[in-house]
Amino acid sequence: MAFPTCRCDSTDEELVTVSIWAPGRVNLIGDHTDYADGLVLPMAIDLGVRIDGVRCGETVELASDNGETASISIHIEDPSTAAPGMAQYVAGVIAEVRPDVGFTGTMTSTLPVGSGLSSSSALEVGLALALGFSGTAVELAQLTQRAEQIATGVPCGIMDQLTIAAGIEGRALLIDCATLDIEPTALPEGATILVVHSGEQRKLVGSAYAERRNQVESAMAAIGPLRDRPASDAEQLDDPATVKRARHVISENARVRQFAEALARADLDDAGRLMVESHHSLRDDFEVSTPGLDALVADLLAQQGVYGARLTGAGFGGCVVALTDPGVDLGGWQVHPSAGAAAISN
Ligand code: GLA
């Protein structure tokens, strides 16, 4: 893609050139727990977005290698008026960063869109840095979480943005979403992470996600925080759907802890078993799987060298993550734990 031309009248010497890399993320275990002050164990991955451009003018103009473009004033008052798609995310980030100067640039991506690998969060975190955000990784994650909520109207948690902002090369991240403490977590020697697309674009994520989050919040309003509770506490709730949602959150938090312990003792069998249990809980209790995701998980588990597989992220389509031996070819992407979003010099 050609390097962007700024249409403002700054001279070349005055322009600040910026290049940012922002990874996607895959969640190994702990889904639909982040907005319940729970535990998650994701990692930033070596697929992501790159943003190149110059800081200038009073608009943010971004051209993506998928053909989409956005052009939004830095003075935009109501970001919800932006056109659907990339422009909404750009508007959400502008509304939160409130830069003094605009940006003209390009975005290239190695992340499959609509796959549940957080391509939109990578765009948000990368663009916030391109617009000059400075602060801690947690502050960057909180700001871009708000940008995502403004852009989509979906009440997402903080896992995606925090993983992308705080990623560590060679480590997964055990995140306590109540304190936002991050424990870098090594993968055992030979543990290989594969991401395989189900072929189903994620659907209905917005409304179904908000409904699930409401149900979890009403469970917490009735019986208190769900982490560290015995699973039997969920059965005290009146509404059968809320019982199931609470049961998932309670059991998933326990699985995240056990998964971290299994990794620490290099027990891939146990780690894989916990991933499969997580998938079943997301399918049966949280009801965010699809027949396509279930079939893909079953197919992967039937292969030699596969310890575990589960849907990853919000569900309703997108990708499955698998823990395997090295050299297993499942037709997806092998991903490695990677560093978080940052400026790059080349
Ligand atoms: C989406 C949200 C995250 C998290 C996951 C489910 O990716 O953005 O905050 O809730 O779903 O774990």
Coordinates of C-alpha atoms and ligand atoms in Angstrom, one line a residue:
M1 CA 0.0 0.0 0.0
A2 CA 1.3 3.5 -0.8
F3 CA 2.4 5.6 2.1
P4 CA -0.4 8.0 2.9
T5 CA -0.2 11.6 1.8
C6 CA -1.3 14.2 4.3
R7 CA -3.6 16.9 2.9
C8 CA -2.8 19.5 5.5
D9 CA -0.3 22.2 4.8
S10 CA 2.5 21.2 7.3
T11 CA 5.9 21.0 5.8
D12 CA 7.6 17.6 5.7
E13 CA 10.0 18.7 8.5
E14 CA 7.1 19.4 10.9
L15 CA 5.4 16.0 10.4
V16 CA 5.8 13.3 13.0
T17 CA 6.0 9.8 11.4
V18 CA 4.6 6.9 13.4
S19 CA 4.6 3.2 13.0
I20 CA 2.8 0.9 15.5
W21 CA 2.4 -2.8 15.8
A22 CA -0.6 -4.1 17.8
P23 CA -1.1 -7.9 18.2
G24 CA -4.4 -9.8 18.2
R25 CA -5.1 -12.1 21.1
V26 CA -6.2 -15.7 21.7
N27 CA -7.8 -16.7 25.0
L28 CA -6.5 -20.1 26.2
I29 CA -9.2 -20.4 28.9
G30 CA -11.5 -18.1 30.9
D31 CA -14.3 -16.8 28.7
H32 CA -17.2 -14.7 29.9
T33 CA -15.4 -14.2 33.3
D34 CA -13.7 -10.8 32.7
Y35 CA -16.8 -8.7 33.3
A36 CA -17.6 -10.7 36.4
D37 CA -14.3 -9.7 38.1
G38 CA -13.0 -13.2 37.3
L39 CA -9.8 -14.8 35.9
V40 CA -8.7 -15.1 32.3
L41 CA -5.7 -16.7 30.7
P42 CA -5.1 -15.2 27.2
M43 CA -2.0 -14.3 25.2
A44 CA -1.1 -11.7 22.7
I45 CA -0.2 -13.4 19.4
D46 CA 2.1 -12.9 16.5
L47 CA -0.7 -12.0 14.1
G48 CA -1.9 -8.4 14.3
V49 CA -2.2 -5.0 12.8
R50 CA 0.4 -2.5 11.7
I51 CA -0.5 1.2 11.5
D52 CA 1.9 3.6 9.6
G53 CA 1.3 7.3 9.1
V54 CA 2.0 10.9 10.0
R55 CA 0.5 13.1 12.7
C56 CA -1.0 16.1 11.0
G57 CA -4.2 18.1 10.3
E58 CA -7.5 17.9 12.1
T59 CA -8.9 14.6 10.8
V60 CA -7.9 11.0 11.3
E61 CA -7.7 9.3 7.9
L62 CA -7.0 5.6 7.9
A63 CA -7.0 3.3 4.9
S64 CA -7.1 -0.4 5.6
D65 CA -5.6 -3.0 3.3
N66 CA -9.0 -4.6 3.2
G67 CA -10.2 -1.6 1.2
E68 CA -12.1 0.1 4.1
T69 CA -11.3 3.8 4.8
A70 CA -12.3 6.1 7.6
S71 CA -12.0 9.9 7.8
I72 CA -13.2 11.4 11.1
S73 CA -12.6 14.9 12.5
I74 CA -10.7 15.1 15.8
H75 CA -13.5 17.4 16.9
I76 CA -16.2 14.8 16.5
E77 CA -18.9 15.3 19.1
D78 CA -21.0 12.2 18.8
P79 CA -18.9 9.2 17.8
S80 CA -22.0 7.0 17.5
T81 CA -22.8 8.9 14.3
A82 CA -19.9 7.4 12.5
A83 CA -20.6 4.9 9.7
P84 CA -20.6 1.2 10.8
G85 CA -17.3 -0.6 10.5
M86 CA -13.8 0.8 10.9
A87 CA -15.0 4.4 11.1
Q88 CA -16.9 3.6 14.3
Y89 CA -13.7 2.3 16.0
V90 CA -11.7 5.2 14.8
A91 CA -14.4 7.6 16.1
G92 CA -14.5 5.8 19.5
V93 CA -10.7 6.1 19.9
I94 CA -10.7 9.8 18.9
A95 CA -13.5 10.4 21.5
E96 CA -11.4 8.9 24.2
V97 CA -7.9 10.1 23.2
R98 CA -9.0 13.6 22.1
P99 CA -5.8 14.2 20.2
D100 CA -4.8 17.8 19.4
V101 CA -3.5 16.7 16.0
G102 CA -5.0 14.3 13.4
F103 CA -3.4 11.4 11.7
T104 CA -3.1 10.2 8.1
G105 CA -2.1 6.6 7.6
T106 CA -2.6 3.0 6.6
M107 CA -3.5 -0.1 8.4
T108 CA -2.3 -3.6 7.3
S109 CA -3.5 -6.7 9.1
T110 CA -2.5 -10.3 9.4
L111 CA -5.6 -11.0 11.6
P112 CA -8.6 -12.7 10.1
V113 CA -11.6 -10.4 10.6
G114 CA -14.7 -11.7 12.4
S115 CA -12.6 -14.6 13.9
G116 CA -12.7 -13.8 17.6
L117 CA -9.0 -12.9 17.6
S118 CA -9.7 -9.2 18.5
S119 CA -8.9 -7.5 15.3
S120 CA -11.0 -4.5 16.4
S121 CA -9.3 -4.2 19.7
A122 CA -5.9 -4.4 18.0
L123 CA -7.0 -1.5 15.8
E124 CA -8.2 0.5 18.8
V125 CA -5.1 0.0 20.9
G126 CA -2.8 0.6 17.9
L127 CA -4.6 3.8 16.8
A128 CA -4.6 5.2 20.4
L129 CA -0.8 4.9 20.4
A130 CA -0.6 6.3 16.9
L131 CA -2.6 9.4 18.1
G132 CA -0.1 9.9 20.9
F133 CA -1.7 8.2 23.9
S134 CA 0.9 7.9 26.7
G135 CA 0.2 6.1 30.0
T136 CA 0.3 2.6 31.4
A137 CA -0.8 -0.5 29.7
V138 CA -3.8 -0.7 32.1
E139 CA -4.8 2.9 31.3
L140 CA -4.5 2.2 27.6
A141 CA -6.7 -0.9 28.0
Q142 CA -9.3 1.0 30.0
L143 CA -9.4 3.8 27.5
T144 CA -9.7 1.5 24.5
Q145 CA -12.3 -0.7 26.3
R146 CA -14.4 2.5 26.5
A147 CA -13.7 3.2 22.8
E148 CA -15.0 -0.3 21.9
Q149 CA -18.1 0.2 24.0
I150 CA -18.8 3.6 22.4
A151 CA -18.1 2.2 18.9
T152 CA -20.2 -1.0 19.1
G153 CA -22.6 -0.4 22.0
V154 CA -21.5 -3.8 23.3
P155 CA -20.6 -3.8 27.0
C156 CA -17.4 -5.8 26.5
G157 CA -15.0 -6.6 29.3
I158 CA -11.3 -5.6 29.5
M159 CA -9.6 -8.9 28.5
D160 CA -9.0 -8.2 24.9
Q161 CA -7.6 -4.6 25.2
L162 CA -5.5 -5.5 28.3
T163 CA -3.9 -8.5 26.6
I164 CA -3.1 -6.5 23.5
A165 CA -1.7 -3.5 25.6
A166 CA 0.2 -5.7 28.1
G167 CA 1.4 -8.7 26.0
I168 CA 4.7 -10.3 26.9
E169 CA 6.9 -12.1 24.4
G170 CA 7.0 -15.8 25.2
R171 CA 4.3 -15.6 28.0
A172 CA 0.6 -16.1 28.3
L173 CA -1.1 -13.7 30.8
L174 CA -3.0 -14.9 33.9
I175 CA -5.1 -11.8 34.5
D176 CA -7.2 -11.1 37.6
C177 CA -9.9 -8.9 36.2
A178 CA -10.9 -7.6 39.7
T179 CA -7.4 -6.1 40.4
L180 CA -6.1 -6.1 36.8
D181 CA -2.9 -7.8 38.1
I182 CA -1.1 -9.8 35.5
E183 CA 0.9 -12.9 36.1
P184 CA 3.2 -13.8 33.2
T185 CA 2.7 -17.5 32.5
A186 CA 5.1 -19.7 30.6
L187 CA 3.9 -22.4 28.3
P188 CA 5.7 -25.8 28.9
E189 CA 8.4 -26.8 26.4
G190 CA 6.7 -28.2 23.3
A191 CA 3.2 -26.9 24.1
T192 CA 1.9 -25.6 20.8
I193 CA -1.1 -23.3 20.3
L194 CA -3.1 -23.5 17.2
V195 CA -6.0 -21.4 16.1
V196 CA -8.4 -22.8 13.6
H197 CA -11.3 -20.9 12.0
S198 CA -14.7 -22.6 12.0
G199 CA -15.6 -20.9 8.8
E200 CA -18.5 -19.2 10.6
Q201 CA -18.3 -15.4 10.9
R202 CA -19.3 -14.4 14.4
K203 CA -23.0 -13.5 14.5
L204 CA -25.4 -12.0 17.0
V205 CA -22.4 -11.2 19.2
G206 CA -23.7 -7.8 20.2
S207 CA -27.2 -8.5 21.6
A208 CA -26.5 -12.0 22.9
Y209 CA -23.3 -10.8 24.6
A210 CA -25.2 -8.0 26.4
E211 CA -27.9 -10.4 27.4
R212 CA -25.4 -12.8 28.9
R213 CA -23.6 -10.0 30.7
N214 CA -27.0 -8.9 32.2
Q215 CA -27.7 -12.4 33.4
V216 CA -24.3 -12.6 35.1
E217 CA -24.9 -9.2 36.7
S218 CA -28.3 -10.2 38.0
A219 CA -26.7 -13.4 39.4
M220 CA -24.1 -11.3 41.2
A221 CA -26.7 -8.9 42.5
A222 CA -28.6 -11.8 44.0
I223 CA -25.8 -14.0 45.5
G224 CA -22.7 -11.7 45.5
P225 CA -19.4 -12.0 43.6
L226 CA -19.2 -15.3 41.7
R227 CA -15.5 -15.9 42.0
D228 CA -14.3 -18.2 44.8
R229 CA -17.8 -19.6 45.3
P230 CA -18.8 -23.2 45.4
A231 CA -20.7 -24.2 42.3
S232 CA -23.7 -25.1 44.4
D233 CA -24.3 -21.4 45.1
A234 CA -25.6 -21.0 41.6
E235 CA -28.5 -23.4 42.3
Q236 CA -29.9 -20.8 44.7
L237 CA -30.9 -18.5 41.9
D238 CA -34.6 -18.6 40.7
D239 CA -34.3 -18.2 37.0
P240 CA -33.0 -21.4 35.3
A241 CA -31.1 -19.5 32.6
T242 CA -29.3 -17.4 35.3
V243 CA -28.5 -20.6 37.2
K244 CA -26.7 -21.9 34.1
R245 CA -24.8 -18.6 33.5
A246 CA -23.6 -18.4 37.1
R247 CA -22.6 -22.1 37.0
H248 CA -20.4 -21.4 34.0
V249 CA -18.7 -18.3 35.5
I250 CA -18.0 -20.1 38.8
S251 CA -16.7 -23.3 37.2
E252 CA -14.7 -21.4 34.6
N253 CA -12.9 -19.3 37.2
A254 CA -11.9 -22.6 38.9
R255 CA -10.7 -24.0 35.6
V256 CA -8.5 -21.0 34.9
R257 CA -6.7 -21.5 38.2
Q258 CA -6.3 -25.3 37.6
F259 CA -5.1 -24.6 34.0
A260 CA -2.4 -22.3 35.3
E261 CA -1.3 -25.0 37.8
A262 CA -1.3 -27.6 35.0
L263 CA 0.9 -25.4 32.8
A264 CA 3.3 -24.9 35.8
R265 CA 3.8 -28.6 36.2
A266 CA 3.9 -29.1 32.4
D267 CA 0.8 -31.4 32.5
L268 CA -0.6 -30.9 29.0
D269 CA -3.1 -33.8 29.5
D270 CA -4.7 -32.0 32.4
A271 CA -4.5 -28.5 30.6
G272 CA -6.2 -30.0 27.6
R273 CA -8.9 -31.7 29.6
L274 CA -9.7 -28.3 31.3
M275 CA -10.0 -26.7 27.8
V276 CA -12.5 -29.3 26.8
E277 CA -14.5 -28.8 30.0
S278 CA -14.5 -25.1 29.3
H279 CA -15.9 -25.6 25.9
H280 CA -18.6 -27.9 27.2
S281 CA -19.5 -25.3 29.9
L282 CA -19.6 -22.5 27.2
R283 CA -21.8 -24.8 25.1
D284 CA -24.2 -26.1 27.7
D285 CA -24.3 -23.5 30.5
F286 CA -23.4 -20.3 28.8
E287 CA -24.9 -21.2 25.4
V288 CA -22.5 -19.3 23.2
S289 CA -21.3 -22.1 21.0
T290 CA -22.6 -23.1 17.6
P291 CA -22.9 -26.5 15.9
G292 CA -20.0 -25.5 13.7
L293 CA -17.7 -24.8 16.6
D294 CA -18.8 -28.0 18.4
A295 CA -18.1 -30.1 15.3
L296 CA -14.7 -28.4 14.8
V297 CA -13.7 -29.0 18.5
A298 CA -14.8 -32.7 18.1
D299 CA -12.8 -33.1 14.9
L300 CA -9.7 -31.6 16.4
L301 CA -9.9 -33.7 19.5
A302 CA -10.0 -36.8 17.3
Q303 CA -6.5 -36.0 15.9
Q304 CA -3.3 -37.4 17.2
G305 CA -1.3 -34.9 19.3
V306 CA -4.2 -32.7 20.3
Y307 CA -4.6 -32.3 24.1
G308 CA -7.5 -29.9 24.1
A309 CA -9.6 -27.6 22.1
R310 CA -12.3 -25.0 22.8
L311 CA -14.0 -22.0 21.3
T312 CA -12.1 -18.8 22.1
G313 CA -13.5 -15.3 22.8
A314 CA -17.2 -14.4 22.9
G315 CA -18.4 -17.4 20.9
F316 CA -21.2 -17.5 18.2
G317 CA -18.7 -18.5 15.5
G318 CA -15.1 -17.5 14.8
C319 CA -12.1 -19.5 16.0
V320 CA -11.3 -22.5 18.1
V321 CA -8.0 -22.7 20.0
A322 CA -6.2 -26.0 20.4
L323 CA -3.3 -27.1 22.6
T324 CA -1.2 -29.6 20.7
D325 CA 2.2 -31.3 20.3
P326 CA 4.6 -29.6 17.8
G327 CA 4.2 -30.4 14.2
V328 CA 0.5 -31.2 14.3
D329 CA -1.1 -29.8 11.1
L330 CA -4.8 -28.9 11.7
G331 CA -5.0 -26.3 8.9
G332 CA -5.0 -23.2 11.1
W333 CA -2.4 -20.8 12.4
Q334 CA 0.3 -21.7 14.9
V335 CA 0.5 -18.7 17.2
H336 CA 3.2 -17.7 19.7
P337 CA 2.9 -15.5 22.8
S338 CA 4.0 -12.1 21.7
A339 CA 4.7 -8.6 23.1
G340 CA 2.0 -6.0 23.4
A341 CA 1.3 -3.0 21.2
A342 CA 4.2 -0.6 20.7
A343 CA 5.9 1.8 18.4
I344 CA 8.2 0.1 15.9
S345 CA 11.1 1.8 14.2
N346 CA 11.3 0.1 10.8
Ligands
GLA1 C1 -15.2 -10.7 24.0 C2 -15.1 -9.5 24.9 C3 -14.2 -9.8 26.1 C4 -14.6 -11.1 26.8 C5 -14.9 -12.2 25.8 C6 -15.4 -13.4 26.4 O1 -14.0 -11.0 23.4 O2 -14.6 -8.3 24.3 O3 -14.2 -8.7 27.0 O4 -15.8 -10.9 27.6 O5 -15.7 -11.8 24.7 O6 -14.5 -14.0 27.3

